[in-house]
Tab-separated table of N, CA and C and ligand atoms in Angstrom:
chain	number	residue	atom	x	y	z
A	27	UNK	N	-10.843	9.078	-21.244
A	27	UNK	CA	-9.498	9.640	-21.137
A	27	UNK	C	-8.607	8.840	-22.089
A	28	UNK	N	-7.749	9.530	-22.863
A	28	UNK	CA	-6.909	8.796	-23.805
A	28	UNK	C	-5.453	8.848	-23.370
A	29	UNK	N	-4.691	7.781	-23.749
A	29	UNK	CA	-3.246	7.825	-23.483
A	29	UNK	C	-2.548	8.225	-24.780
A	30	UNK	N	-1.204	8.185	-24.789
A	30	UNK	CA	-0.479	8.695	-25.957
A	30	UNK	C	-0.878	7.957	-27.231
A	31	UNK	N	-1.291	6.684	-27.075
A	31	UNK	CA	-1.601	5.910	-28.287
A	31	UNK	C	-2.992	6.213	-28.806
A	32	UNK	N	-3.725	7.123	-28.090
A	32	UNK	CA	-5.046	7.467	-28.619
A	32	UNK	C	-6.124	6.534	-28.102
A	33	UNK	N	-5.752	5.320	-27.600
A	33	UNK	CA	-6.798	4.449	-27.037
A	33	UNK	C	-6.806	4.620	-25.522
A	34	UNK	N	-7.932	4.350	-24.909
A	34	UNK	CA	-8.026	4.500	-23.460
A	34	UNK	C	-7.119	3.455	-22.802
A	35	UNK	N	-6.340	3.887	-21.776
A	35	UNK	CA	-5.466	2.950	-21.071
A	35	UNK	C	-6.361	2.007	-20.260
A	36	UNK	N	-6.123	0.695	-20.405
A	36	UNK	CA	-6.968	-0.272	-19.699
A	36	UNK	C	-6.753	-0.166	-18.197
A	37	UNK	N	-7.822	-0.275	-17.403
A	37	UNK	CA	-7.669	-0.257	-15.943
A	37	UNK	C	-6.743	-1.387	-15.470
A	38	UNK	N	-5.956	-1.092	-14.427
A	38	UNK	CA	-5.066	-2.084	-13.820
A	38	UNK	C	-5.515	-2.323	-12.386
A	39	UNK	N	-5.029	-3.394	-11.807
A	39	UNK	CA	-5.363	-3.736	-10.429
A	39	UNK	C	-4.083	-3.738	-9.599
A	40	UNK	N	-4.155	-3.096	-8.443
A	40	UNK	CA	-3.028	-3.134	-7.511
A	40	UNK	C	-3.535	-3.595	-6.153
A	41	UNK	N	-2.630	-4.169	-5.369
A	41	UNK	CA	-2.921	-4.562	-3.990
A	41	UNK	C	-1.939	-3.833	-3.092
A	42	UNK	N	-2.460	-3.073	-2.127
A	42	UNK	CA	-1.595	-2.380	-1.163
A	42	UNK	C	-1.966	-2.849	0.238
A	43	UNK	N	-1.023	-2.671	1.160
A	43	UNK	CA	-1.141	-3.327	2.464
A	43	UNK	C	-0.982	-2.340	3.611
A	44	UNK	N	-1.996	-2.291	4.476
A	44	UNK	CA	-1.836	-1.631	5.773
A	44	UNK	C	-1.121	-2.642	6.664
A	45	UNK	N	0.206	-2.522	6.755
A	45	UNK	CA	0.989	-3.418	7.623
A	45	UNK	C	1.013	-2.767	9.002
A	46	UNK	N	0.341	-3.416	9.938
A	46	UNK	CA	0.086	-2.808	11.249
A	46	UNK	C	1.082	-3.314	12.281
A	47	UNK	N	1.515	-2.390	13.142
A	47	UNK	CA	2.443	-2.731	14.223
A	47	UNK	C	2.061	-1.840	15.397
A	48	UNK	N	1.315	-2.412	16.350
A	48	UNK	CA	0.747	-1.578	17.416
A	48	UNK	C	-0.238	-0.608	16.799
A	49	UNK	N	-0.087	0.685	17.068
A	49	UNK	CA	-0.989	1.684	16.471
A	49	UNK	C	-0.347	2.355	15.252
A	50	UNK	N	0.705	1.699	14.739
A	50	UNK	CA	1.424	2.290	13.611
A	50	UNK	C	1.213	1.500	12.331
A	51	UNK	N	1.468	2.202	11.216
A	51	UNK	CA	1.338	1.604	9.886
A	51	UNK	C	2.611	1.917	9.109
A	52	UNK	N	3.010	1.004	8.228
A	52	UNK	CA	4.248	1.178	7.461
A	52	UNK	C	3.973	2.021	6.212
A	53	UNK	N	4.734	3.084	6.067
A	53	UNK	CA	4.601	3.963	4.903
A	53	UNK	C	5.982	4.273	4.342
A	54	UNK	N	6.016	4.563	3.033
A	54	UNK	CA	7.273	4.984	2.409
A	54	UNK	C	7.009	6.101	1.426
A	55	UNK	N	7.950	7.046	1.340
A	55	UNK	CA	7.784	8.152	0.397
A	55	UNK	C	8.162	7.651	-0.989
A	56	UNK	N	7.212	7.772	-1.919
A	56	UNK	CA	7.364	7.180	-3.245
A	56	UNK	C	8.321	7.987	-4.120
A	57	UNK	N	9.116	7.239	-4.869
A	57	UNK	CA	9.949	7.846	-5.911
A	57	UNK	C	9.397	7.504	-7.294
A	58	UNK	N	8.436	6.552	-7.339
A	58	UNK	CA	7.824	6.196	-8.637
A	58	UNK	C	7.135	7.425	-9.213
A	59	UNK	N	6.921	7.388	-10.523
A	59	UNK	CA	6.354	8.566	-11.204
A	59	UNK	C	4.953	8.887	-10.688
A	60	UNK	N	4.159	7.838	-10.431
A	60	UNK	CA	2.806	8.051	-9.908
A	60	UNK	C	2.903	8.287	-8.406
A	61	UNK	N	2.475	9.442	-7.965
A	61	UNK	CA	2.508	9.761	-6.541
A	61	UNK	C	3.893	10.079	-6.026
A	62	UNK	N	4.771	10.551	-6.923
A	62	UNK	CA	6.161	10.847	-6.497
A	62	UNK	C	6.158	11.799	-5.299
A	63	UNK	N	7.016	11.519	-4.334
A	63	UNK	CA	7.201	12.329	-3.115
A	63	UNK	C	6.048	12.242	-2.127
A	64	UNK	N	5.062	11.404	-2.393
A	64	UNK	CA	3.993	11.240	-1.403
A	64	UNK	C	4.204	9.927	-0.651
A	65	UNK	N	3.681	9.893	0.575
A	65	UNK	CA	3.816	8.699	1.420
A	65	UNK	C	2.722	7.693	1.056
A	66	UNK	N	3.167	6.485	0.701
A	66	UNK	CA	2.228	5.441	0.299
A	66	UNK	C	2.475	4.136	1.037
A	67	UNK	N	1.520	3.231	0.868
A	67	UNK	CA	1.599	1.902	1.482
A	67	UNK	C	2.446	0.982	0.608
A	68	UNK	N	3.055	-0.021	1.185
A	68	UNK	CA	3.715	-1.037	0.353
A	68	UNK	C	2.663	-1.785	-0.454
A	69	UNK	N	3.081	-2.239	-1.639
A	69	UNK	CA	2.150	-2.956	-2.498
A	69	UNK	C	2.459	-2.692	-3.954
A	70	UNK	N	1.641	-3.264	-4.809
A	70	UNK	CA	1.868	-3.072	-6.238
A	70	UNK	C	0.909	-3.859	-7.099
A	71	UNK	N	1.270	-3.951	-8.358
A	71	UNK	CA	0.352	-4.510	-9.355
A	71	UNK	C	0.107	-6.009	-9.149
A	72	UNK	N	-1.160	-6.372	-9.244
A	72	UNK	CA	-1.553	-7.785	-9.207
A	72	UNK	C	-1.007	-8.472	-10.454
A	73	UNK	N	-0.363	-9.614	-10.233
A	73	UNK	CA	0.178	-10.363	-11.370
A	73	UNK	C	-0.729	-11.546	-11.692
A	74	UNK	N	-0.611	-12.042	-12.923
A	74	UNK	CA	-1.549	-13.064	-13.410
A	74	UNK	C	-1.649	-14.264	-12.457
A	75	UNK	N	-2.880	-14.601	-12.107
A	75	UNK	CA	-3.128	-15.822	-11.328
A	75	UNK	C	-2.971	-15.652	-9.824
A	76	UNK	N	-2.536	-14.477	-9.361
A	76	UNK	CA	-2.335	-14.272	-7.919
A	76	UNK	C	-3.652	-14.031	-7.180
A	77	UNK	N	-3.720	-14.542	-5.964
A	77	UNK	CA	-4.786	-14.102	-5.053
A	77	UNK	C	-4.374	-12.738	-4.491
A	78	UNK	N	-5.333	-12.047	-3.894
A	78	UNK	CA	-5.001	-10.760	-3.280
A	78	UNK	C	-3.973	-10.960	-2.171
A	79	UNK	N	-4.137	-12.043	-1.408
A	79	UNK	CA	-3.208	-12.325	-0.309
A	79	UNK	C	-1.809	-12.622	-0.823
A	80	UNK	N	-1.725	-13.402	-1.909
A	80	UNK	CA	-0.405	-13.744	-2.493
A	80	UNK	C	0.288	-12.477	-2.997
A	81	UNK	N	-0.479	-11.602	-3.631
A	81	UNK	CA	0.107	-10.355	-4.142
A	81	UNK	C	0.585	-9.494	-2.985
A	82	UNK	N	-0.223	-9.398	-1.942
A	82	UNK	CA	0.148	-8.588	-0.776
A	82	UNK	C	1.468	-9.082	-0.190
A	83	UNK	N	1.560	-10.392	0.009
A	83	UNK	CA	2.781	-10.955	0.617
A	83	UNK	C	3.979	-10.770	-0.310
A	84	UNK	N	3.784	-10.978	-1.624
A	84	UNK	CA	4.901	-10.848	-2.571
A	84	UNK	C	5.403	-9.412	-2.627
A	85	UNK	N	4.468	-8.465	-2.799
A	85	UNK	CA	4.884	-7.068	-2.937
A	85	UNK	C	5.578	-6.553	-1.675
A	86	UNK	N	5.033	-6.913	-0.503
A	86	UNK	CA	5.658	-6.451	0.748
A	86	UNK	C	7.064	-7.050	0.871
A	87	UNK	N	7.192	-8.310	0.527
A	87	UNK	CA	8.525	-8.951	0.593
A	87	UNK	C	9.489	-8.307	-0.393
A	88	UNK	N	9.031	-8.093	-1.623
A	88	UNK	CA	9.884	-7.469	-2.668
A	88	UNK	C	10.356	-6.086	-2.234
A	89	UNK	N	9.459	-5.318	-1.619
A	89	UNK	CA	9.743	-3.902	-1.369
A	89	UNK	C	10.414	-3.652	-0.021
A	90	UNK	N	10.076	-4.513	0.980
A	90	UNK	CA	10.560	-4.232	2.353
A	90	UNK	C	11.342	-5.378	2.978
A	91	UNK	N	11.276	-6.558	2.355
A	91	UNK	CA	11.941	-7.737	2.929
A	91	UNK	C	11.161	-8.368	4.073
A	92	UNK	N	10.007	-7.777	4.417
A	92	UNK	CA	9.232	-8.290	5.549
A	92	UNK	C	8.336	-9.448	5.113
A	93	UNK	N	8.209	-10.412	6.031
A	93	UNK	CA	7.313	-11.556	5.816
A	93	UNK	C	5.996	-11.303	6.543
A	94	UNK	N	4.896	-11.492	5.824
A	94	UNK	CA	3.580	-11.330	6.457
A	94	UNK	C	3.158	-12.630	7.124
A	95	UNK	N	2.334	-12.508	8.159
A	95	UNK	CA	1.675	-13.686	8.730
A	95	UNK	C	0.570	-14.056	7.739
A	96	UNK	N	0.812	-15.107	6.957
A	96	UNK	CA	-0.074	-15.387	5.806
A	96	UNK	C	-1.484	-15.754	6.268
A	97	UNK	N	-1.654	-16.121	7.535
A	97	UNK	CA	-2.993	-16.481	8.027
A	97	UNK	C	-3.781	-15.259	8.484
A	98	UNK	N	-3.117	-14.090	8.480
A	98	UNK	CA	-3.805	-12.898	9.016
A	98	UNK	C	-3.794	-11.750	8.022
A	99	UNK	N	-3.831	-12.086	6.733
A	99	UNK	CA	-3.951	-11.043	5.704
A	99	UNK	C	-5.441	-10.908	5.390
A	100	UNK	N	-5.988	-9.732	5.615
A	100	UNK	CA	-7.437	-9.540	5.467
A	100	UNK	C	-7.745	-8.475	4.416
A	101	UNK	N	-8.800	-8.727	3.651
A	101	UNK	CA	-9.308	-7.721	2.713
A	101	UNK	C	-10.035	-6.640	3.511
A	102	UNK	N	-9.753	-5.374	3.217
A	102	UNK	CA	-10.448	-4.267	3.897
A	102	UNK	C	-11.425	-3.572	2.957
A	103	UNK	N	-10.923	-3.078	1.836
A	103	UNK	CA	-11.783	-2.311	0.936
A	103	UNK	C	-11.090	-2.171	-0.408
A	104	UNK	N	-11.735	-1.471	-1.323
A	104	UNK	CA	-11.135	-1.235	-2.647
A	104	UNK	C	-11.443	0.203	-3.056
A	105	UNK	N	-10.531	0.791	-3.827
A	105	UNK	CA	-10.783	2.141	-4.359
A	105	UNK	C	-10.614	2.089	-5.880
A	106	UNK	N	-11.255	3.032	-6.529
A	106	UNK	CA	-11.243	3.087	-7.997
A	106	UNK	C	-10.752	4.476	-8.381
A	107	UNK	N	-9.489	4.555	-8.850
A	107	UNK	CA	-8.883	5.870	-9.045
A	107	UNK	C	-8.354	6.061	-10.463
A	108	UNK	N	-8.616	7.232	-10.999
A	108	UNK	CA	-8.080	7.580	-12.318
A	108	UNK	C	-7.098	8.736	-12.123
A	109	UNK	N	-5.845	8.470	-12.509
A	109	UNK	CA	-4.812	9.510	-12.427
A	109	UNK	C	-4.592	10.069	-13.833
A	110	UNK	N	-4.357	11.391	-13.906
A	110	UNK	CA	-4.107	11.959	-15.245
A	110	UNK	C	-2.623	12.247	-15.452
A	111	UNK	N	-1.886	12.423	-14.354
A	111	UNK	CA	-0.445	12.722	-14.533
A	111	UNK	C	0.363	11.763	-13.659
A	112	UNK	N	1.575	11.422	-14.039
A	112	UNK	CA	2.309	11.896	-15.232
A	112	UNK	C	1.804	11.272	-16.532
A	113	UNK	N	0.928	10.260	-16.404
A	113	UNK	CA	0.309	9.669	-17.609
A	113	UNK	C	-1.055	9.113	-17.182
A	114	UNK	N	-1.987	8.964	-18.132
A	114	UNK	CA	-3.307	8.439	-17.749
A	114	UNK	C	-3.169	7.042	-17.142
A	115	UNK	N	-3.775	6.862	-15.981
A	115	UNK	CA	-3.683	5.571	-15.277
A	115	UNK	C	-4.988	5.371	-14.517
A	116	UNK	N	-5.681	4.288	-14.881
A	116	UNK	CA	-6.917	3.936	-14.163
A	116	UNK	C	-6.568	2.708	-13.336
A	117	UNK	N	-6.648	2.848	-12.026
A	117	UNK	CA	-6.198	1.743	-11.185
A	117	UNK	C	-7.231	1.411	-10.117
A	118	UNK	N	-7.586	0.139	-10.065
A	118	UNK	CA	-8.450	-0.357	-8.986
A	118	UNK	C	-7.504	-0.894	-7.919
A	119	UNK	N	-7.577	-0.304	-6.734
A	119	UNK	CA	-6.645	-0.678	-5.665
A	119	UNK	C	-7.366	-1.476	-4.588
A	120	UNK	N	-6.851	-2.659	-4.319
A	120	UNK	CA	-7.370	-3.536	-3.269
A	120	UNK	C	-6.555	-3.255	-2.017
A	121	UNK	N	-7.207	-2.877	-0.939
A	121	UNK	CA	-6.495	-2.552	0.301
A	121	UNK	C	-6.660	-3.682	1.308
A	122	UNK	N	-5.526	-4.188	1.755
A	122	UNK	CA	-5.496	-5.324	2.671
A	122	UNK	C	-4.901	-4.871	4.003
A	123	UNK	N	-5.207	-5.645	5.051
A	123	UNK	CA	-4.597	-5.426	6.366
A	123	UNK	C	-3.730	-6.637	6.668
A	124	UNK	N	-2.587	-6.432	7.300
A	124	UNK	CA	-1.704	-7.562	7.623
A	124	UNK	C	-0.830	-7.220	8.824
A	125	UNK	N	-0.269	-8.269	9.397
A	125	UNK	CA	0.764	-8.097	10.428
A	125	UNK	C	1.957	-8.952	10.028
A	126	UNK	N	3.091	-8.649	10.671
A	126	UNK	CA	4.309	-9.384	10.301
A	126	UNK	C	4.315	-10.775	10.926
A	127	UNK	N	4.942	-11.743	10.235
A	127	UNK	CA	5.133	-13.073	10.835
A	127	UNK	C	6.046	-12.942	12.048
A	128	UNK	N	7.076	-12.082	11.934
A	128	UNK	CA	8.006	-11.834	13.041
A	128	UNK	C	8.012	-10.338	13.330
A	129	UNK	N	7.380	-9.901	14.411
A	129	UNK	CA	7.270	-8.463	14.693
A	129	UNK	C	8.606	-7.781	14.949
A	130	UNK	N	9.654	-8.605	15.133
A	130	UNK	CA	10.977	-7.999	15.361
A	130	UNK	C	11.737	-7.727	14.071
A	131	UNK	N	11.191	-8.207	12.936
A	131	UNK	CA	11.844	-7.968	11.637
A	131	UNK	C	11.748	-6.473	11.312
A	132	UNK	N	12.837	-5.882	10.876
A	132	UNK	CA	12.816	-4.464	10.485
A	132	UNK	C	12.731	-4.324	8.977
A	133	UNK	N	11.993	-3.345	8.483
A	133	UNK	CA	11.871	-3.165	7.034
A	133	UNK	C	13.190	-2.680	6.424
A	134	UNK	N	13.445	-3.167	5.217
A	134	UNK	CA	14.599	-2.682	4.427
A	134	UNK	C	14.052	-2.000	3.180
A	135	UNK	N	14.795	-1.045	2.643
A	135	UNK	CA	14.365	-0.378	1.414
A	135	UNK	C	14.991	-1.110	0.225
A	136	UNK	N	14.268	-2.140	-0.255
A	136	UNK	CA	14.843	-3.012	-1.291
A	136	UNK	C	14.675	-2.458	-2.700
A	137	UNK	N	13.869	-1.411	-2.866
A	137	UNK	CA	13.678	-0.805	-4.197
A	137	UNK	C	13.899	0.697	-4.083
A	138	UNK	N	15.145	1.120	-3.811
A	138	UNK	CA	15.408	2.547	-3.578
A	138	UNK	C	15.076	3.428	-4.775
A	139	UNK	N	14.959	2.803	-5.955
A	139	UNK	CA	14.570	3.596	-7.124
A	139	UNK	C	13.078	3.943	-7.086
A	140	UNK	N	12.310	3.216	-6.260
A	140	UNK	CA	10.865	3.437	-6.183
A	140	UNK	C	10.423	4.073	-4.867
A	141	UNK	N	11.323	4.032	-3.863
A	141	UNK	CA	10.910	4.478	-2.520
A	141	UNK	C	12.120	5.039	-1.778
A	142	UNK	N	11.872	6.103	-1.005
A	142	UNK	CA	12.983	6.715	-0.245
A	142	UNK	C	13.332	5.901	0.997
A	143	UNK	N	12.371	5.098	1.471
A	143	UNK	CA	12.618	4.296	2.669
A	143	UNK	C	11.309	4.061	3.402
A	144	UNK	N	11.267	3.010	4.208
A	144	UNK	CA	10.049	2.626	4.923
A	144	UNK	C	10.188	2.967	6.405
A	145	UNK	N	9.079	3.440	7.002
A	145	UNK	CA	9.120	3.715	8.435
A	145	UNK	C	7.700	3.553	8.989
A	146	UNK	N	7.640	3.415	10.311
A	146	UNK	CA	6.367	3.212	10.991
A	146	UNK	C	5.801	4.545	11.429
A	147	UNK	N	4.504	4.770	11.149
A	147	UNK	CA	3.874	6.045	11.495
A	147	UNK	C	2.573	5.806	12.244
A	148	UNK	N	2.339	6.626	13.252
A	148	UNK	CA	1.099	6.589	14.014
A	148	UNK	C	-0.051	6.999	13.089
A	149	UNK	N	-1.079	6.179	12.998
A	149	UNK	CA	-2.205	6.492	12.113
A	149	UNK	C	-2.836	7.828	12.449
A	150	UNK	N	-2.747	8.229	13.724
A	150	UNK	CA	-3.331	9.518	14.143
A	150	UNK	C	-2.357	10.676	13.963
A	151	UNK	N	-1.173	10.387	13.415
A	151	UNK	CA	-0.206	11.465	13.192
A	151	UNK	C	0.604	11.151	11.935
A	152	UNK	N	-0.119	11.114	10.820
A	152	UNK	CA	0.490	10.657	9.568
A	152	UNK	C	1.384	11.715	8.944
A	153	UNK	N	2.418	11.266	8.231
A	153	UNK	CA	3.257	12.213	7.492
A	153	UNK	C	2.485	12.726	6.284
A	154	UNK	N	2.816	13.911	5.833
A	154	UNK	CA	2.210	14.505	4.626
A	154	UNK	C	3.312	14.916	3.671
A	155	UNK	N	3.042	14.952	2.375
A	155	UNK	CA	1.754	14.574	1.755
A	155	UNK	C	1.591	13.071	1.625
A	156	UNK	N	0.345	12.620	1.821
A	156	UNK	CA	0.028	11.215	1.590
A	156	UNK	C	-0.295	11.015	0.110
A	157	UNK	N	-0.111	9.782	-0.363
A	157	UNK	CA	-0.542	9.406	-1.718
A	157	UNK	C	-2.042	9.709	-1.820
A	158	UNK	N	-2.450	10.347	-2.889
A	158	UNK	CA	-3.809	10.890	-3.043
A	158	UNK	C	-4.942	10.051	-2.489
A	159	UNK	N	-5.146	8.852	-3.022
A	159	UNK	CA	-6.268	8.032	-2.538
A	159	UNK	C	-6.170	7.727	-1.045
A	160	UNK	N	-4.940	7.608	-0.517
A	160	UNK	CA	-4.774	7.341	0.918
A	160	UNK	C	-5.166	8.581	1.722
A	161	UNK	N	-4.828	9.767	1.199
A	161	UNK	CA	-5.229	11.021	1.857
A	161	UNK	C	-6.750	11.117	1.943
A	162	UNK	N	-7.398	10.761	0.851
A	162	UNK	CA	-8.865	10.802	0.825
A	162	UNK	C	-9.442	9.875	1.889
A	163	UNK	N	-8.875	8.674	1.994
A	163	UNK	CA	-9.371	7.712	2.997
A	163	UNK	C	-9.148	8.248	4.412
A	164	UNK	N	-7.946	8.811	4.648
A	164	UNK	CA	-7.653	9.347	5.991
A	164	UNK	C	-8.608	10.493	6.313
A	165	UNK	N	-8.847	11.383	5.334
A	165	UNK	CA	-9.760	12.521	5.550
A	165	UNK	C	-11.181	12.042	5.845
A	166	UNK	N	-11.534	10.901	5.236
A	166	UNK	CA	-12.900	10.378	5.426
A	166	UNK	C	-13.021	9.529	6.683
A	167	UNK	N	-11.931	9.489	7.483
A	167	UNK	CA	-12.009	8.788	8.769
A	167	UNK	C	-11.808	7.291	8.680
A	168	UNK	N	-11.227	6.805	7.575
A	168	UNK	CA	-10.997	5.368	7.450
A	168	UNK	C	-10.080	4.878	8.567
A	169	UNK	N	-10.436	3.733	9.147
A	169	UNK	CA	-9.617	3.169	10.226
A	169	UNK	C	-9.153	1.778	9.817
A	170	UNK	N	-7.858	1.579	9.569
A	170	UNK	CA	-7.398	0.264	9.092
A	170	UNK	C	-7.238	-0.777	10.201
A	171	UNK	N	-7.429	-0.359	11.445
A	171	UNK	CA	-7.149	-1.271	12.561
A	171	UNK	C	-8.377	-2.116	12.913
A	172	UNK	N	-8.142	-3.324	13.409
A	172	UNK	CA	-9.263	-4.172	13.838
A	172	UNK	C	-9.889	-3.587	15.097
A	173	UNK	N	-11.167	-3.854	15.334
A	173	UNK	CA	-11.801	-3.362	16.561
A	173	UNK	C	-11.086	-3.932	17.787
A	174	UNK	N	-11.034	-3.128	18.848
A	174	UNK	CA	-10.380	-3.598	20.086
A	174	UNK	C	-11.149	-4.817	20.608
A	175	UNK	N	-10.412	-5.846	21.099
A	175	UNK	CA	-11.103	-7.046	21.627
A	175	UNK	C	-11.961	-6.674	22.831
A	176	UNK	N	-13.136	-7.316	22.920
A	176	UNK	CA	-13.986	-7.101	24.110
A	176	UNK	C	-13.358	-7.819	25.284
A	177	UNK	N	-13.136	-7.150	26.421
A	177	UNK	CA	-12.604	-7.912	27.569
A	177	UNK	C	-13.762	-8.363	28.470
B	10	LIG	C1	-0.219	3.491	-7.979
B	10	LIG	C2	-0.355	2.361	-6.981
B	10	LIG	C3	-1.555	2.500	-6.103
B	10	LIG	C4	-0.447	1.059	-7.717
B	10	LIG	C5	0.846	0.571	-8.205
B	10	LIG	O1	1.726	0.462	-7.115
B	10	LIG	P1	3.271	0.593	-7.356
B	10	LIG	O2	3.547	1.788	-8.185
B	10	LIG	O3	3.897	0.534	-6.009
B	10	LIG	O4	3.571	-0.697	-8.218
B	10	LIG	P2	4.763	-1.715	-8.087
B	10	LIG	O5	5.084	-1.863	-6.629
B	10	LIG	O6	4.237	-3.014	-8.699
B	10	LIG	O7	5.904	-1.103	-8.863
B	11	LIG	MG1	6.277	-3.346	-5.894
B	12	LIG	MG1	4.866	-0.656	-4.885
B	13	LIG	MG1	4.985	-4.962	-8.664
């Protein structure tokens, strides 16, 4: 696949976060060009030298103002997606699970140019349309929650 410059756009890496609160997950309707108007997870591009956990905490803080419990950020899976519109974009997405350091903290929409706002949604009753790769995961029965503790 070629971009406007005629050379293939190099793959990028992003880290997105299933921020869990009870049986709910934090989602926001995207205003960014990629996935515009679809509900996506907080997160973004991995920056040089960052661990996946550092990127997860930074992006969530930048976008929502929420602090993650840094000891409970877990790697879940990764997806490999090539988007053709609005421009060619090959992105490897690292999906992490996390909880808030303070469960009483409420999300703020700190990047209104990129997101309409953040809200909590029941995983079994998700808003549509979801961001493409997230829709695929939901359709395939992906469960971002930890197994229930054995009593
Ligand atoms: C397309 C997406 C899965 C990867 C990039 O995420 P993003 O557009 O939220 O990126 P930023 O938060 O870094 O602007
Ligand atoms: Mg971001
Ligand atoms: Mg983002
Ligand atoms: Mg970013």
